[in-house]
């Protein structure tokens, strides 16, 4: 094969490949171009069987990108950490390789890098598939022999576009959800818990290897290695597989915005800035004391794009929630005057980061059908979920994400709920403003880990009033949230109204649900509400099918500020309706007139004030008659008794909310009683 690598007179000499090397000349060319989409198959450590003159030999190929290193050696427990015994061969532009006979799965190793100024560095492998348990920092040779059982799930997950499908996400920090459990134990307990509560997906805080638990996984040192404290990589595959076989999707938090400065990891990897920009003003992340990636360097962009594919292809994950996108998009993010340089056009947009995100999203969409990408983007960037080939007002193509976290809705709605009801009339717009921009992107409504730490309080503790009122507000808010356009995300512990902030070492306060605790019934009631709300949600296409289409939502009354009441209708593609009425005042509203989309009989399918949820049991018995009297722009009118601090959902009495939506949810919503009990 003719070499695709063109050497110049001053280029360092390269060595011929070892027979059987996974690094072919085309691979080296693609690495140099930044286009090797399965980078993990050729870099890192790979157990191989090599034919030699003396017969077949089993060992491990090691390969690493370190372009400015003077020398690279492999060190490990197989050579007493003596690098002089295993110097690597230079292969192509910046890639080093070595085959070490006799080294197999489980061997510990690092790279010993001799810099061009004579220093010696010991570095973990950037593409290691397994890492040591912290505080140890070595990489581990790993070959997977896992056999998947989720063929049906993988084949069927492409059935419906994300923005037209039900998506109810339980956000989990695996190390603290049940402290002490590994991936295999979590596979059983987490799957049972999530399926019982009716969530369609789990979203896992970053599971890539990280040395400091207090970072919650957001300071990654091993981008290709699952967190070793919970078990080996195949155990994580078992967790994903178990969730899939139970009908639950898996989304991972992914952190391509920054990485820590640990001297054994990516920082100044070959003695110079490599994964980070050369310009220290561009390299330093001002908020977290970390380093930013150099998105303009093809090999770095390749490292990240391939990493996104790695989790989707090797671990079958169903989506990536990309952390801190805003910090990537703006050159002046958290930087004052003089601390940043504009782009080539004089603007503050990071054009390299834009190109990277577009490439990543397009590549995941092409190679991994059904896998979602979700942006945590906290500004009004134009076109986060617009296709990459469609140019927007900013002159740039869309970023190509499937969904975006609606941080504005989260901020405004939580601010409204924090007000004492006597003051809510003056803040009514905080609950309605989200519909002004609801169709500008495909949104997720997130009540995430960020909202229940650092003094912000848990969801229920944000609410005003005594314990009863706080729980009532909490339940009413969840009812409003699940009916509002946008996919849903709820962080662990909030499903049972945990009062304390999340602690990454202790996790949720499960003891609140134990019968010995006097208020256990209060917490179980909130959890029962979440379970029933999820089942109604997944079985009611009006609540999700047209989330991104104005035809799927209409206000009935957006201006009842003096009553602290919001009412609206949701519709599916066939015109089937669900009406949501939320009363965020602490008084019962008798004979409260509400316009309805049609005359006839309606029934209450959800009442967050039901006795079974810990409420007062106030509300309408079904059926609710609607007279053919036009009211509030609707063709019919009904008089309701609105419970205090509560949300009710109504559907026409001839509507089966458990429709044929292929959700595999066999719960008949008629079995959910007005008091929250089961028939």
XYZ file of C-alpha atoms in Angstrom:
679
model
C 0.000 0.000 0.000
C 1.366 3.417 -0.912
C 1.981 5.600 2.135
C -0.448 8.438 2.620
C 1.961 10.195 4.994
C 4.182 12.696 3.213
C 7.456 13.250 5.020
C 9.491 16.445 4.699
C 13.261 16.736 4.999
C 12.998 18.041 8.565
C 10.308 15.601 9.693
C 11.410 13.007 12.260
C 12.063 9.560 10.886
C 9.289 7.041 11.359
C 9.597 3.333 12.025
C 7.972 0.629 9.958
C 4.881 -0.952 11.482
C 5.056 -4.100 13.534
C 3.300 -6.973 11.721
C -0.270 -7.202 12.988
C -0.405 -3.592 14.121
C -3.965 -2.158 14.283
C -2.468 1.143 13.089
C -2.517 1.078 9.309
C -1.383 3.862 7.022
C -4.980 4.922 6.384
C -5.493 5.158 10.147
C -2.477 7.439 10.473
C -3.766 9.599 7.644
C -7.224 9.889 9.250
C -5.681 10.742 12.626
C -3.618 13.523 11.047
C -6.750 14.824 9.303
C -8.793 14.610 12.509
C -11.289 12.265 10.838
C -10.809 8.884 12.521
C -14.308 8.196 13.822
C -13.313 5.028 15.689
C -10.139 6.361 17.221
C -10.411 4.045 20.217
C -9.837 1.048 17.934
C -6.321 2.157 16.987
C -5.032 4.280 19.900
C -4.795 3.179 23.504
C -4.053 -0.396 24.566
C -5.258 -3.304 22.441
C -4.642 -6.980 23.213
C -3.600 -8.717 20.008
C -2.159 -11.948 18.658
C 0.818 -11.397 16.359
C 2.348 -13.897 13.981
C 6.144 -14.033 14.256
C 8.860 -16.213 12.814
C 8.775 -18.208 16.035
C 4.988 -18.595 15.960
C 2.013 -16.600 17.264
C 2.606 -14.305 20.219
C -0.094 -12.691 22.347
C 0.540 -9.274 23.824
C -0.690 -5.698 23.774
C -0.254 -2.933 21.229
C 0.121 0.479 22.848
C -0.379 3.623 20.767
C -0.519 7.287 21.816
C -0.544 10.718 20.194
C 2.296 12.904 21.533
C 3.613 14.970 18.594
C 6.259 17.057 20.380
C 7.683 14.367 22.614
C 11.349 13.539 22.126
C 10.730 9.983 23.268
C 7.816 7.932 24.612
C 8.076 4.738 26.627
C 5.573 2.305 28.091
C 5.846 1.723 31.810
C 3.774 -0.680 33.888
C 3.618 -3.482 36.405
C 4.988 -5.794 33.679
C 8.359 -3.991 33.532
C 8.682 -2.713 37.114
C 7.729 0.753 35.800
C 11.078 0.983 34.031
C 10.550 2.820 30.746
C 14.005 2.055 29.373
C 12.826 -1.511 28.759
C 10.018 -0.534 26.397
C 10.724 2.528 24.238
C 7.982 3.185 21.696
C 8.382 3.540 17.931
C 7.452 6.738 16.114
C 4.640 6.064 13.627
C 3.484 8.913 11.407
C 2.801 12.483 12.550
C 2.928 12.439 16.324
C 1.790 8.849 16.908
C 3.903 6.397 18.896
C 3.395 2.631 19.015
C 4.800 -0.485 20.649
C 3.840 -4.145 20.877
C 4.733 -5.706 24.233
C 4.548 -9.526 24.235
C 2.975 -11.238 27.201
C 0.968 -8.251 28.404
C -2.765 -8.879 28.632
C -5.991 -7.821 30.291
C -5.622 -6.272 33.707
C -2.069 -5.005 33.257
C -1.373 -1.564 34.735
C 0.408 0.946 32.541
C 1.231 4.583 31.794
C 3.248 6.452 29.207
C 6.622 7.895 30.183
C 7.102 10.953 27.999
C 10.495 12.582 27.568
C 9.888 16.184 26.547
C 11.937 18.131 24.042
C 13.607 19.996 26.929
C 14.603 16.805 28.758
C 11.876 16.507 31.391
C 10.218 13.160 32.096
C 6.440 12.959 32.541
C 4.275 10.019 33.542
C 0.865 10.164 31.872
C -2.259 8.024 31.956
C -3.466 6.892 28.555
C -5.985 9.413 27.105
C -7.774 6.528 25.367
C -7.562 3.959 28.142
C -10.739 1.882 28.322
C -10.248 1.223 32.023
C -8.667 3.201 34.850
C -7.486 2.441 38.353
C -9.690 3.290 41.316
C -8.675 6.722 42.670
C -6.415 7.893 44.172
C -4.377 5.509 42.006
C -3.937 6.913 38.502
C -2.673 4.163 36.188
C -4.512 2.948 33.113
C -5.531 -0.709 32.780
C -5.415 -2.909 29.696
C -8.975 -4.015 28.994
C -10.741 -6.175 26.431
C -14.509 -6.493 26.572
C -16.214 -9.856 26.189
C -19.712 -8.567 26.965
C -22.628 -10.025 25.001
C -25.557 -7.634 24.608
C -29.203 -8.614 24.970
C -30.873 -5.352 23.960
C -31.295 -5.947 20.224
C -35.003 -5.163 20.329
C -34.474 -1.884 22.154
C -31.732 -0.732 19.785
C -33.855 -1.580 16.745
C -36.975 0.166 18.039
C -35.513 3.345 19.506
C -35.548 5.045 16.097
C -39.326 4.718 15.764
C -40.171 8.337 16.604
C -38.213 11.633 16.509
C -37.229 12.814 19.977
C -39.279 16.012 19.889
C -42.415 14.013 19.023
C -41.909 11.278 21.622
C -42.536 11.033 25.365
C -39.384 11.797 27.357
C -39.538 11.738 31.141
C -36.033 11.615 32.606
C -34.859 10.629 36.078
C -31.462 12.271 36.649
C -29.105 10.155 38.738
C -25.673 10.465 40.322
C -24.763 6.779 40.343
C -22.164 6.815 43.152
C -24.612 8.349 45.614
C -28.004 7.021 44.476
C -27.446 3.968 46.677
C -23.969 4.473 48.190
C -21.902 1.315 48.154
C -23.612 -0.345 45.204
C -21.698 -1.108 42.024
C -22.949 -1.147 38.449
C -24.329 -4.686 38.691
C -26.258 -4.083 41.901
C -27.516 -0.774 40.542
C -28.704 -2.567 37.414
C -31.310 -4.399 39.456
C -32.298 -1.719 41.944
C -32.251 1.322 39.665
C -34.110 -0.499 36.901
C -36.827 -1.669 39.285
C -37.190 1.789 40.783
C -37.317 3.690 37.495
C -39.726 1.303 35.821
C -42.004 1.395 38.861
C -42.118 5.202 38.688
C -42.715 5.209 34.940
C -39.758 7.301 33.769
C -38.828 6.675 30.138
C -35.111 7.439 30.593
C -32.403 7.871 33.157
C -29.759 10.550 32.769
C -26.499 9.756 34.523
C -24.164 12.432 35.796
C -20.796 11.862 34.074
C -19.609 8.274 34.382
C -16.254 8.865 32.668
C -13.339 8.333 35.046
C -12.624 11.235 37.400
C -10.366 11.357 40.441
C -12.380 13.668 42.711
C -15.907 12.661 43.714
C -16.711 16.226 44.711
C -16.615 17.225 41.034
C -19.662 14.918 40.516
C -17.901 13.688 37.391
C -17.557 17.061 35.680
C -13.735 17.058 35.834
C -12.860 14.091 33.660
C -9.433 12.502 33.433
C -10.393 9.300 31.586
C -12.738 10.118 28.719
C -12.868 6.521 27.448
C -13.043 4.728 30.806
C -16.209 4.296 32.905
C -15.867 5.337 36.547
C -13.855 2.470 38.100
C -15.170 2.868 41.656
C -18.437 1.205 40.590
C -16.922 -1.689 38.687
C -15.207 -2.622 35.412
C -16.479 -1.424 32.016
C -18.448 -4.593 31.273
C -20.400 -4.082 34.487
C -21.454 -0.664 33.217
C -22.553 -2.321 29.980
C -24.623 -4.711 32.083
C -26.348 -1.739 33.734
C -27.209 -0.161 30.371
C -28.340 -3.505 28.966
C -30.599 -4.195 31.956
C -32.246 -0.799 31.673
C -32.773 -1.296 27.943
C -34.350 -4.710 28.375
C -36.775 -3.097 30.837
C -37.667 -0.395 28.292
C -35.658 2.449 29.852
C -33.290 4.638 27.821
C -29.901 5.817 29.088
C -28.539 9.349 28.614
C -25.024 10.267 29.759
C -23.775 13.665 30.829
C -20.760 14.380 28.631
C -18.100 17.011 29.352
C -16.247 18.292 26.262
C -16.033 21.860 27.593
C -13.042 21.527 29.924
C -10.704 19.127 31.722
C -8.678 19.280 34.968
C -5.028 20.203 35.324
C -3.851 16.983 36.992
C -0.237 16.507 35.935
C -0.755 12.803 35.115
C -3.627 13.412 32.718
C -4.256 15.560 29.601
C -2.738 18.871 30.735
C 0.443 19.729 28.759
C 0.441 16.109 27.706
C 3.721 16.020 25.776
C 5.332 18.863 27.704
C 3.473 21.525 25.735
C -0.152 22.590 25.429
C -1.674 19.827 23.310
C -5.318 19.243 24.144
C -5.585 22.858 25.377
C -4.878 26.018 23.294
C -1.397 27.523 23.231
C -2.730 30.949 24.205
C -3.163 30.843 28.008
C -6.052 33.293 27.736
C -7.909 30.732 25.655
C -6.706 27.719 27.638
C -7.747 28.692 31.157
C -11.371 28.178 32.119
C -12.104 31.100 34.451
C -14.951 29.496 36.406
C -13.639 26.079 37.377
C -9.832 26.322 37.433
C -9.638 23.868 34.552
C -8.424 23.917 30.945
C -10.494 24.271 27.798
C -10.053 22.077 24.743
C -8.461 23.420 21.579
C -11.400 22.920 19.214
C -9.410 24.331 16.321
C -6.914 21.476 16.372
C -8.126 18.572 14.197
C -6.667 15.836 16.397
C -8.318 17.276 19.531
C -11.639 17.642 17.779
C -11.243 14.043 16.612
C -10.530 12.892 20.183
C -13.851 14.369 21.331
C -16.038 13.395 18.366
C -14.757 9.828 18.560
C -15.423 9.855 22.292
C -19.078 10.756 21.715
C -19.335 7.857 19.271
C -17.504 5.556 21.681
C -20.167 5.855 24.360
C -22.957 5.443 21.830
C -21.442 2.524 19.920
C -19.547 0.585 22.586
C -21.948 1.173 25.498
C -25.239 1.512 23.565
C -26.169 4.746 25.330
C -29.203 6.508 23.908
C -28.042 10.063 24.237
C -25.469 12.573 25.433
C -26.380 15.638 27.437
C -23.546 18.032 26.621
C -22.487 20.053 29.647
C -21.651 23.767 29.693
C -22.257 24.447 25.996
C -22.456 28.224 26.557
C -18.913 28.259 27.944
C -17.749 26.684 24.694
C -19.628 28.987 22.340
C -18.387 32.371 23.584
C -14.781 33.544 23.613
C -15.651 36.095 26.304
C -17.511 33.641 28.536
C -16.777 34.765 32.132
C -13.920 36.905 30.786
C -13.625 40.645 31.138
C -12.125 43.183 28.717
C -8.568 42.342 27.723
C -8.920 38.720 28.824
C -10.071 37.415 25.456
C -9.417 37.906 21.774
C -12.164 38.183 19.137
C -12.599 35.757 16.273
C -11.491 36.470 12.691
C -14.626 38.542 12.103
C -14.290 40.583 15.272
C -17.046 38.748 17.115
C -17.134 36.893 20.398
C -18.361 33.573 18.988
C -15.921 30.689 19.243
C -16.133 29.522 15.643
C -13.950 26.482 16.304
C -16.311 25.318 19.051
C -19.300 25.872 16.762
C -17.653 23.718 14.080
C -16.839 21.017 16.630
C -20.400 20.847 17.977
C -21.821 20.730 14.468
C -19.446 17.930 13.512
C -20.155 15.973 16.670
C -23.939 16.225 16.312
C -23.910 15.394 12.610
C -21.595 12.433 13.135
C -23.628 10.973 16.015
C -26.810 11.380 13.966
C -25.229 9.595 10.996
C -23.578 6.725 12.823
C -25.912 6.166 15.779
C -29.571 6.275 14.699
C -31.889 7.033 17.589
C -29.181 8.472 19.837
C -30.024 11.939 21.174
C -27.794 14.922 21.800
C -29.028 17.442 24.347
C -27.466 20.836 25.035
C -27.170 22.486 28.413
C -27.020 25.948 26.867
C -27.902 28.840 29.157
C -28.076 31.723 26.675
C -30.309 32.572 23.718
C -27.863 31.262 21.101
C -29.683 31.136 17.788
C -30.307 27.624 16.479
C -29.106 25.174 19.130
C -31.564 22.538 17.870
C -31.637 23.744 14.268
C -30.082 21.386 11.669
C -26.448 22.148 10.916
C -27.128 22.896 7.240
C -29.721 25.600 8.019
C -28.278 29.105 8.446
C -29.842 31.388 11.038
C -29.907 35.097 11.781
C -26.379 34.925 13.186
C -25.060 33.745 9.836
C -24.098 30.367 11.281
C -25.638 26.992 10.696
C -27.586 25.349 13.475
C -25.661 23.415 16.099
C -27.673 20.285 15.348
C -28.726 19.179 18.844
C -31.968 17.247 19.193
C -33.005 19.004 22.411
C -31.980 21.911 24.626
C -32.428 22.428 28.353
C -34.875 25.282 28.932
C -32.931 27.148 31.606
C -35.164 30.203 31.253
C -38.300 28.237 32.105
C -36.546 26.633 35.054
C -35.332 29.953 36.453
C -38.606 31.824 35.972
C -40.950 29.111 37.202
C -38.892 28.398 40.323
C -38.755 32.123 41.068
C -42.561 32.264 40.842
C -43.001 29.265 43.124
C -40.662 30.748 45.728
C -42.967 33.759 46.212
C -45.561 33.634 48.945
C -48.942 33.168 47.241
C -50.021 36.614 48.405
C -47.328 38.079 46.127
C -47.678 35.721 43.150
C -50.166 37.961 41.342
C -47.319 40.428 40.797
C -45.128 37.758 39.208
C -47.700 36.017 37.030
C -45.603 36.525 33.897
C -42.827 34.344 35.284
C -45.058 31.351 34.568
C -46.369 32.463 31.182
C -43.281 34.005 29.572
C -41.874 30.626 28.514
C -44.613 30.284 25.899
C -43.309 33.402 24.131
C -40.239 31.421 22.973
C -41.464 27.827 23.462
C -41.124 26.980 19.760
C -37.750 28.589 19.126
C -36.032 25.303 20.079
C -36.911 21.732 21.052
C -36.850 21.975 24.838
C -36.365 19.883 27.961
C -37.744 21.274 31.234
C -34.966 20.528 33.760
C -35.202 20.378 37.531
C -31.637 19.152 37.753
C -28.855 18.578 40.259
C -27.700 22.183 39.809
C -30.948 23.411 41.374
C -30.687 21.423 44.620
C -27.133 22.220 45.804
C -24.957 25.121 46.962
C -27.569 26.691 49.210
C -30.386 26.651 46.659
C -32.339 24.095 48.666
C -34.238 21.054 47.456
C -37.345 21.515 45.327
C -39.784 21.237 48.217
C -37.684 23.526 50.422
C -37.897 26.284 47.801
C -41.642 26.439 48.364
C -43.200 28.892 50.827
C -45.442 28.096 53.767
C -45.646 25.315 56.325
C -44.892 21.671 55.593
C -48.357 20.961 54.173
C -48.226 24.019 51.921
C -44.717 23.232 50.728
C -45.722 19.739 49.693
C -48.881 21.065 48.051
C -46.856 23.623 46.096
C -44.370 20.905 45.155
C -47.117 18.618 43.854
C -48.931 21.422 42.010
C -45.673 22.484 40.367
C -44.939 18.962 39.133
C -48.455 18.729 37.700
C -47.973 22.037 35.892
C -44.498 21.027 34.660
C -45.604 17.663 33.251
C -48.427 19.359 31.305
C -46.298 22.260 29.990
C -44.742 21.834 26.515
C -41.262 20.344 26.710
C -39.692 17.072 27.806
C -39.264 16.448 31.549
C -36.245 15.939 33.808
C -36.277 15.495 37.585
C -33.237 14.954 39.793
C -33.206 12.076 42.255
C -34.756 12.754 45.661
C -37.155 15.332 44.298
C -39.609 12.593 43.345
C -40.374 12.079 47.039
C -39.938 15.672 48.254
C -36.614 15.264 50.049
C -36.183 18.307 52.264
C -32.395 18.450 52.408
C -30.045 19.522 49.643
C -28.354 16.774 47.701
C -25.084 15.535 49.196
C -22.841 13.691 46.735
C -21.550 11.399 49.480
C -24.842 10.630 51.221
C -27.271 10.692 48.308
C -31.066 10.758 48.657
C -32.590 10.532 52.140
C -34.259 7.174 51.573
C -35.064 6.891 55.271
C -37.824 9.447 54.729
C -39.814 6.670 53.042
C -39.389 4.131 55.843
C -42.541 3.347 57.866
C -40.704 4.193 61.096
C -40.504 7.832 60.008
C -43.608 9.701 61.098
C -43.894 11.716 57.875
C -43.175 8.773 55.563
C -46.710 8.907 54.198
C -46.189 12.508 53.091
C -43.120 11.562 51.063
C -44.654 8.388 49.683
C -47.656 10.403 48.561
C -45.474 12.694 46.453
C -43.730 9.680 44.951
C -47.106 8.106 44.139
C -48.041 11.333 42.352
C -44.859 11.183 40.250
C -45.606 7.561 39.358
C -49.187 8.319 38.284
C -48.194 11.496 36.466
C -45.563 9.628 34.464
C -48.031 6.901 33.482
C -50.611 9.436 32.396
C -47.944 11.386 30.542
C -46.570 8.483 28.498
C -50.099 7.295 27.686
C -51.383 10.706 26.578
C -49.967 11.844 23.246
C -51.416 15.340 23.768
C -48.754 15.889 26.425
C -45.751 15.284 24.167
C -46.480 14.684 20.494
C -46.690 18.374 19.546
C -44.307 19.825 22.135
C -42.542 21.783 19.391
C -45.652 22.689 17.377
C -47.910 25.649 18.258
C -50.898 23.479 17.333
C -50.229 21.419 20.474
C -50.880 24.182 23.019
C -53.330 27.016 23.652
C -53.901 29.170 26.677
C -57.422 29.070 28.035
C -56.676 31.844 30.502
C -53.138 33.175 30.853
C -54.194 36.348 32.687
C -55.963 35.172 35.869
C -53.248 36.780 37.963
C -55.603 37.879 40.736
C -56.634 34.245 41.197
C -53.121 32.752 40.761
C -54.686 30.378 38.234
C -53.301 29.142 34.913
C -55.332 27.104 32.449
C -54.399 25.734 29.054
C -55.178 22.932 26.634
C -52.779 20.404 25.092
C -53.541 18.572 21.837
C -52.040 15.684 19.907
C -51.765 15.322 16.146
C -55.271 13.856 15.936
C -56.809 16.699 17.938
C -57.325 14.804 21.184
C -57.188 17.158 24.153
C -56.110 17.422 27.753
C -56.839 20.514 29.850
C -54.585 21.578 32.714
C -55.755 23.980 35.417
C -53.321 25.043 38.157
C -54.415 26.982 41.226
C -51.325 28.403 42.932
C -53.306 30.162 45.658
C -53.924 28.550 49.072
C -57.723 28.947 48.871
C -60.404 26.665 47.467
C -62.048 28.246 44.434
C -65.665 27.106 44.278
C -67.687 27.269 41.066
C -64.652 28.478 39.176
C -65.544 28.918 35.532
C -63.160 27.533 32.945
C -63.519 27.458 29.172
C -63.223 24.019 27.620
C -62.535 22.987 24.004
C -65.775 21.046 23.674
C -69.136 20.618 25.349
C -70.120 17.393 27.033
C -68.735 15.287 29.819
C -65.142 15.629 31.054
C -63.326 13.626 33.680
C -60.518 14.488 36.105
C -57.572 12.171 35.470
C -55.137 13.905 37.832
C -55.674 15.946 40.975
C -52.483 16.757 42.883
C -54.623 17.473 45.973
C -55.840 13.861 46.122
C -55.815 12.272 49.564
C -53.510 9.509 48.353
C -50.875 12.089 47.442
C -51.037 13.781 50.844
C -53.526 16.433 49.802
C -56.852 17.500 51.235
C -59.065 15.617 48.829
C -60.720 18.738 47.417
C -61.840 18.633 43.792
C -64.418 17.558 41.282
C -65.830 14.104 41.042
C -65.983 12.924 37.469
C -67.813 13.485 35.236
C -67.568 17.267 34.872
C -70.314 18.664 32.621
C -69.365 21.364 30.108
C -72.217 23.445 28.713
C -72.156 24.648 25.066
C -71.619 28.237 26.219
C -68.633 30.051 24.689
C -66.202 31.209 27.370
C -62.564 32.367 27.431
C -62.309 31.826 23.680
C -63.465 28.216 24.003
C -66.755 26.784 22.733
C -67.823 25.413 26.119
C -67.805 26.264 29.811
C -67.582 24.282 33.023
C -67.698 25.219 36.690
C -64.995 23.556 38.769
C -64.048 23.357 42.407
C -60.316 24.102 42.292
C -58.309 22.634 45.177
C -55.830 24.943 46.948
C -52.233 24.839 45.711
C -53.082 22.126 43.229
C -53.115 21.153 39.563
C -55.905 19.177 37.903
C -55.950 17.551 34.483
C -59.174 16.895 32.597
C -59.902 14.947 29.421
C -63.139 14.471 27.480
C -65.004 11.546 29.002
C -64.819 9.618 25.732
C -61.022 9.935 25.537
C -58.829 6.966 26.378
C -55.600 8.556 27.655
C -53.886 5.162 27.554
C -53.832 5.202 23.750
C -51.837 3.171 21.266
C -48.617 5.164 21.608
C -46.343 2.091 21.699
C -44.975 3.046 25.107
C -45.304 -0.537 26.441
C -47.190 0.965 29.375
C -50.069 -1.328 30.239
C -51.362 0.895 33.049
C -54.993 1.817 32.461
C -55.410 5.387 33.658
C -58.954 4.544 34.739
C -57.257 2.561 37.526
C -55.898 5.800 39.036
C -58.554 7.087 41.401
C -59.318 10.665 42.407
C -57.845 9.995 45.854
C -54.585 8.744 44.335
C -55.243 5.117 45.204
C -55.316 2.216 42.753
C -58.539 0.444 41.786
